[in-house]
Tab-separated table of C-alpha atoms in Angstrom:
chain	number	residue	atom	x	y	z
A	1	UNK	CA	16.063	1.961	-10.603
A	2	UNK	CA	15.298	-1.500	-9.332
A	3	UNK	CA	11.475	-2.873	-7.984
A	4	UNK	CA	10.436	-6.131	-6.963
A	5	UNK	CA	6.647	-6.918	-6.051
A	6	UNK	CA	5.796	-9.883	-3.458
A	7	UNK	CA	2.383	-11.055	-2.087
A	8	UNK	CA	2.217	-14.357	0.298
A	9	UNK	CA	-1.145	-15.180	2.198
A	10	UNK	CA	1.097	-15.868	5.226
A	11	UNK	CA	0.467	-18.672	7.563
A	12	UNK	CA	-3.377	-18.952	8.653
A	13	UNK	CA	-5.489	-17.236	5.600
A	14	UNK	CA	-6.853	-19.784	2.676
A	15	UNK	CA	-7.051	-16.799	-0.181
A	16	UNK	CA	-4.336	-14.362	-0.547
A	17	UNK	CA	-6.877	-10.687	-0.522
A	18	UNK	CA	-3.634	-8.749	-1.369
A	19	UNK	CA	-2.578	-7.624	-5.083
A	20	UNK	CA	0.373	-6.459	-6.315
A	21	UNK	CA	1.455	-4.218	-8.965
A	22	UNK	CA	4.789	-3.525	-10.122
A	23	UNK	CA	5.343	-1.106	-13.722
A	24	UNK	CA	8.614	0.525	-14.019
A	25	UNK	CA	8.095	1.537	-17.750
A	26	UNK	CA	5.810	4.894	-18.472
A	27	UNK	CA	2.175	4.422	-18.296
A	28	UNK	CA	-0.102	7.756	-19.056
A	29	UNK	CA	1.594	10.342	-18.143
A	30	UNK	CA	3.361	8.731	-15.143
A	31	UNK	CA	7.209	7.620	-15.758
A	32	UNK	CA	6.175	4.049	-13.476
A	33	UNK	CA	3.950	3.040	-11.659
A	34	UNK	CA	3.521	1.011	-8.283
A	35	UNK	CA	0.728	-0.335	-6.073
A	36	UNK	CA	-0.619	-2.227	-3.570
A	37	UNK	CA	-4.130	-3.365	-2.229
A	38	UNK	CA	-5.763	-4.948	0.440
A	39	UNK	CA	-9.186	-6.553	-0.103
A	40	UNK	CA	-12.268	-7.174	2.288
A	41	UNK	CA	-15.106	-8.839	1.961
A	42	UNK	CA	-16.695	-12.146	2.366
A	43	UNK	CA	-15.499	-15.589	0.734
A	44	UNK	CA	-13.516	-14.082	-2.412
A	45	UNK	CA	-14.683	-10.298	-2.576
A	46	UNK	CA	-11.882	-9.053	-0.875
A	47	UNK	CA	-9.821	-10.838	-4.022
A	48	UNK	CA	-12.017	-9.581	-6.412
A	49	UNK	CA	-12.240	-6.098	-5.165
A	50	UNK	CA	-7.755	-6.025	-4.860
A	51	UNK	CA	-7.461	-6.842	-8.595
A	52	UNK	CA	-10.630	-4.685	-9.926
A	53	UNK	CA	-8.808	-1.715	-7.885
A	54	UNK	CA	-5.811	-2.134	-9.376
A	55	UNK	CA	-6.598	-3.309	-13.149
A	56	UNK	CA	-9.204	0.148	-13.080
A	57	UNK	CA	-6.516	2.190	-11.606
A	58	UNK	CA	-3.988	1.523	-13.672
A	59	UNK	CA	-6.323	1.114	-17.234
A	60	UNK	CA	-7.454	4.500	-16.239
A	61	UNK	CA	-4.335	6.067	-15.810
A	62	UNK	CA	-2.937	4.499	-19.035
A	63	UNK	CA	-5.976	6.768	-20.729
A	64	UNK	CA	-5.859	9.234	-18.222
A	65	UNK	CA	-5.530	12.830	-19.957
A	66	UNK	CA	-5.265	14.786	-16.793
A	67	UNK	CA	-2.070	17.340	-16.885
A	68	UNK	CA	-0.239	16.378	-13.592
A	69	UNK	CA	0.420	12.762	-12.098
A	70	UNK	CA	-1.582	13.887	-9.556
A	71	UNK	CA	-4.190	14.268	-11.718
A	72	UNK	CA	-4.101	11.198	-12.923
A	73	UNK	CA	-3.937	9.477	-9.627
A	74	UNK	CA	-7.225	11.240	-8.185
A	75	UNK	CA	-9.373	10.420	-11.218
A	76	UNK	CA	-7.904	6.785	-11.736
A	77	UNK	CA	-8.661	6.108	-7.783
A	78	UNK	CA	-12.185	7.784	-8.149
A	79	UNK	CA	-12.903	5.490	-11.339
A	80	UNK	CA	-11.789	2.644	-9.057
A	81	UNK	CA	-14.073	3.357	-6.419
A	82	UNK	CA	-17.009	3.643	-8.673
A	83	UNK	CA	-16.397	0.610	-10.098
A	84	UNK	CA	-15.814	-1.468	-6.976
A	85	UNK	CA	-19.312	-0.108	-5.679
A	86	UNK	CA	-21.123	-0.887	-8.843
A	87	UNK	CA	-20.056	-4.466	-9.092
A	88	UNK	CA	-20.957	-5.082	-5.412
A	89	UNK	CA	-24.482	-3.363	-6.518
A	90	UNK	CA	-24.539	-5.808	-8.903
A	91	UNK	CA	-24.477	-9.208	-6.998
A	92	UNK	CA	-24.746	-10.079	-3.373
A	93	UNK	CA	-21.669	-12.317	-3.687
A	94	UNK	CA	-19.692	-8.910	-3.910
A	95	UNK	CA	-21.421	-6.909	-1.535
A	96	UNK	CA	-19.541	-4.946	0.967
A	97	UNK	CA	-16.256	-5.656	-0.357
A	98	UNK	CA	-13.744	-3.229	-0.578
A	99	UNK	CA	-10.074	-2.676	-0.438
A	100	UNK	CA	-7.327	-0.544	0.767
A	101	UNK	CA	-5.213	0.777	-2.187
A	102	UNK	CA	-1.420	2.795	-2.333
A	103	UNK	CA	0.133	3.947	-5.228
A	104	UNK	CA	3.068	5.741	-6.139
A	105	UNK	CA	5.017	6.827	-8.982
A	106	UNK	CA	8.649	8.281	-9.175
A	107	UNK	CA	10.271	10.816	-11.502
A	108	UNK	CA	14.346	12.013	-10.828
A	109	UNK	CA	13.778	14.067	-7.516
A	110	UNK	CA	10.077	13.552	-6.722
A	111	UNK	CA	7.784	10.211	-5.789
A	112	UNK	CA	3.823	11.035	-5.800
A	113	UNK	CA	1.615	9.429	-3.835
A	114	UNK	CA	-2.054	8.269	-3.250
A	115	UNK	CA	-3.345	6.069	-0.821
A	116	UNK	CA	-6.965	4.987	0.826
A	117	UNK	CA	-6.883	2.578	4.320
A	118	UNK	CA	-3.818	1.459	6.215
A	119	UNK	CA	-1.813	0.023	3.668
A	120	UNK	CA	1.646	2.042	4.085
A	121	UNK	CA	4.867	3.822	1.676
A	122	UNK	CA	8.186	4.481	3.300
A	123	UNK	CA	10.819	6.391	2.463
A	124	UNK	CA	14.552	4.846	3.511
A	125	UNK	CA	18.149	7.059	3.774
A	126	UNK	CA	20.842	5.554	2.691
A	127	UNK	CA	21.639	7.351	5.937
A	128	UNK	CA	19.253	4.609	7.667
A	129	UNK	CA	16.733	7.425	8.613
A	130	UNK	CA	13.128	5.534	7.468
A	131	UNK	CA	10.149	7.428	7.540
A	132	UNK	CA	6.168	6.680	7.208
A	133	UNK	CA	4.921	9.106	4.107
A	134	UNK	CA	1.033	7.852	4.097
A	135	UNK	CA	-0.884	8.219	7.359
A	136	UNK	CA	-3.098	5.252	8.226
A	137	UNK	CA	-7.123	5.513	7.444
A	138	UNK	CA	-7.688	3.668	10.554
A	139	UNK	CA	-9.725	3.648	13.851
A	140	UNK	CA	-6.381	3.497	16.172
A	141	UNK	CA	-5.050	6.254	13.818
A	142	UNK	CA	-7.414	8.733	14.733
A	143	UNK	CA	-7.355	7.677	18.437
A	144	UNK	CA	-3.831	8.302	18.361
A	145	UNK	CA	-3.956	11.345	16.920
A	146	UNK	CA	-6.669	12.492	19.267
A	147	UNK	CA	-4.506	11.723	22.452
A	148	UNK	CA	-6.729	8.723	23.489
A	149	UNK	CA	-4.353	6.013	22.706
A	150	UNK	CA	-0.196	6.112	22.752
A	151	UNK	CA	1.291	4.873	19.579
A	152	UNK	CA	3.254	2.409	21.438
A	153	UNK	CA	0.133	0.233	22.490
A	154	UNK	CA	-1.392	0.730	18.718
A	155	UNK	CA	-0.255	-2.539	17.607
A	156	UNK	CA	-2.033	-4.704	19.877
A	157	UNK	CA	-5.155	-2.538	20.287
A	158	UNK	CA	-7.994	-4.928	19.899
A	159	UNK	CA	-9.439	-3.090	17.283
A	160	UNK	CA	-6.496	-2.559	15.417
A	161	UNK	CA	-7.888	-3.594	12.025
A	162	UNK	CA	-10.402	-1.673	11.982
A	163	UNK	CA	-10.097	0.754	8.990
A	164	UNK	CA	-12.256	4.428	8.665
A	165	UNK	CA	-11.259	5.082	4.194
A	166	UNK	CA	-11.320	1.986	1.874
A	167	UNK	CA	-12.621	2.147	-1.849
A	168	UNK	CA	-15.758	1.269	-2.187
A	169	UNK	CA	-16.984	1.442	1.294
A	170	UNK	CA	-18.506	4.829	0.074
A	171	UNK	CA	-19.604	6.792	-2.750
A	172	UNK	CA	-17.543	10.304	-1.866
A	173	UNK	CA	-14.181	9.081	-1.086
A	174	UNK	CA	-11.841	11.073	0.482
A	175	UNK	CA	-8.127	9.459	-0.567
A	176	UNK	CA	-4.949	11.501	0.372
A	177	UNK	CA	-2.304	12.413	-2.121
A	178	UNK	CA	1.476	13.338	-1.944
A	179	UNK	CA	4.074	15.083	-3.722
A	180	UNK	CA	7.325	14.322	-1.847
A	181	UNK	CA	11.004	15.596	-2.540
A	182	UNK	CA	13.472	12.644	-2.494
A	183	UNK	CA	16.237	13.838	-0.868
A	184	UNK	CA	18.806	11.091	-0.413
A	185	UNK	CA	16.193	8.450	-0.473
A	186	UNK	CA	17.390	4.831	-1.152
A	187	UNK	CA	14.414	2.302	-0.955
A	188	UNK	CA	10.372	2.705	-1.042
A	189	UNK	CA	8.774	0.053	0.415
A	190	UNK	CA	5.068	-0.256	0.314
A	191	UNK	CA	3.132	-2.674	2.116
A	192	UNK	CA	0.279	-4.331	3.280
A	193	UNK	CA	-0.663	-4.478	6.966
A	194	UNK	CA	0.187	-8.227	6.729
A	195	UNK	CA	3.623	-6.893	7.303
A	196	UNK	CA	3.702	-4.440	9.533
A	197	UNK	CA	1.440	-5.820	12.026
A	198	UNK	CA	3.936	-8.850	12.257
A	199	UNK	CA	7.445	-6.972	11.960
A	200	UNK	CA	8.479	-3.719	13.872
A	201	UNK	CA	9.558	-0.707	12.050
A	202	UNK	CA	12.849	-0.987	13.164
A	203	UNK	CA	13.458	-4.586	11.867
A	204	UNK	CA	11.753	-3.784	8.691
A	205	UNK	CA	14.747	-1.287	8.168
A	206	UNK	CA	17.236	-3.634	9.344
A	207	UNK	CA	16.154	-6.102	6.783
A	208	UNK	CA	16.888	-3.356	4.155
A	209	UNK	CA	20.136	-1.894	5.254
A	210	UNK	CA	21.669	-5.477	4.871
A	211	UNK	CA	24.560	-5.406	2.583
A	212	UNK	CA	24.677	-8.760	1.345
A	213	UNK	CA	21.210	-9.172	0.448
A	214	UNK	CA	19.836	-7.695	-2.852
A	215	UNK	CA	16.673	-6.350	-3.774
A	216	UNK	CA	14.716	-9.771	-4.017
A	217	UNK	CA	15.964	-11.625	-1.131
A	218	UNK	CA	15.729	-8.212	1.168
A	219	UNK	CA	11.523	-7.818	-0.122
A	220	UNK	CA	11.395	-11.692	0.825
A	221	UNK	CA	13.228	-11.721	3.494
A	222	UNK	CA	10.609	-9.165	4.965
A	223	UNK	CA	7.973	-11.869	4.044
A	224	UNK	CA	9.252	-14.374	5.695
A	225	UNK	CA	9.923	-12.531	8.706
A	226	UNK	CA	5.823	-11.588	8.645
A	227	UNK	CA	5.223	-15.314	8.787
A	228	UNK	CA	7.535	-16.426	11.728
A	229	UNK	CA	6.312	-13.834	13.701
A	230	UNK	CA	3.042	-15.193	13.284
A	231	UNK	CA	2.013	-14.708	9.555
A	232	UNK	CA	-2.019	-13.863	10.869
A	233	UNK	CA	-2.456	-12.022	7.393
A	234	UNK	CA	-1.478	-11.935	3.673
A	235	UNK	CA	1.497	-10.176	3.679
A	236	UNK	CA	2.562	-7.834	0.705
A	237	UNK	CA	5.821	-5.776	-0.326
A	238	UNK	CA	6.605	-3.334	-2.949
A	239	UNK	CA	10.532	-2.243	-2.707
A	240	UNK	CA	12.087	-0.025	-4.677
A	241	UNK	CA	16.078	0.624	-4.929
A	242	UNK	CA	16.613	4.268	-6.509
């Protein structure tokens, strides 16, 4: 199994938010472990609060004694959020951060799943059938799902960024978690929304079904593509070649 991990703060940000992590040796109990976050907050909170996520999360499943990777991920993204809300409790230069956070880990036939905001995982065929595992913590999300808005006109909704789930935005968090069979599966791509805000679905998959690129110039070439379709936010890729 191949992964790459790429973050780029895209064309008109100053501070890349995003953070990237990329372990494909056994950590805790997991066989590997993947992730990427998505910080907010004023000047560099949302920076602070990507790598505190991830550095908890992944200390705290490295020491995690929970019995199932699932396990593991709920109390290492709980420990997470209680330490992003304690530092931003602690100075006013931190306060209201927070950031989005995915993670995943893959054994033979299964890939597990947690995730909090709009950052995304998809599963690719080698077929060419892509699919959208995590559902989106997001305002145009639920209107969507409520009938009020047609997913079609999602991506230019005015208040598109607007995200309902983030760690440490609240002291009971509510993340979702996923135990999915890999049937067939060639790539997992995780991303920020940097990415797909900028690129269709449908071109992301393009991009990975391209013979003559390999794993590193397919997760950049998705980059790149962010920025000349506009680049408006840091843009961030996890792929992984099973």
């Amino acid at each position: 199994m191949e992964a790459i991990a790429i973050t780029d703060v895209g064309v008109h940000r100053e501070i890349n938010q995003d953070y990237v992590y990329c372990n494909n040796n056994p950590i805790g109990l997991l066989p590997n472990l993947y992730i990427v976050a998505d910080g907010m907050g004023g000047h560099r909170a949302g920076d602070f609060a990507s790598h505190l996520s991830v550095d908890v999360f992944a200390a705290e499943i490295q020491e995690q004694k929970a019995r199932t990777i699932i396990g593991s991920m709920e109390c290492a993204v709980h420990q997470a959020n209680d330490r992003l809300r304690k530092e931003a409790a602690s100075s006013q230069d931190y306060e209201g951060m927070g950031t989005t956070l995915v993670a995943a880990s893959l054994t033979e036939d299964k890939i597990f799943i947690t995730n909090v905001g709009d950052s995304r995982l998809y599963l690719l065929s080698k077929s060419g059938h892509m699919r959208q595992i995590t559902q989106d913590h997001s305002l145009v999300e639920e209107m969507i799902l409520k009938g009020e808005l047609d997913r079609k006109d999602a991506k230019h909704h005015p208040k598109k960024n607007v995200i309902t789930r983030a760690l440490g935005a609240a002291e009971h968090l509510v993340p979702d978690f996923f135990e999915v069979e890999l049937l067939g599966e060639e790539y997992v791509l995780m991303c920020s929304d940097g990415l797909n805000n900028m690129v269709e679905d449908i071109a992301i998959k393009e991009v990975l079904l391209l013979p003559e690129l390999n794993l590193e110039e397919k997760a950049k070439r998705l980059i790149e593509l962010a920025n000349e379709n506009g680049g408006k936010d840091n843009i961030s890729v996890v792929l992984i070649h099973r």
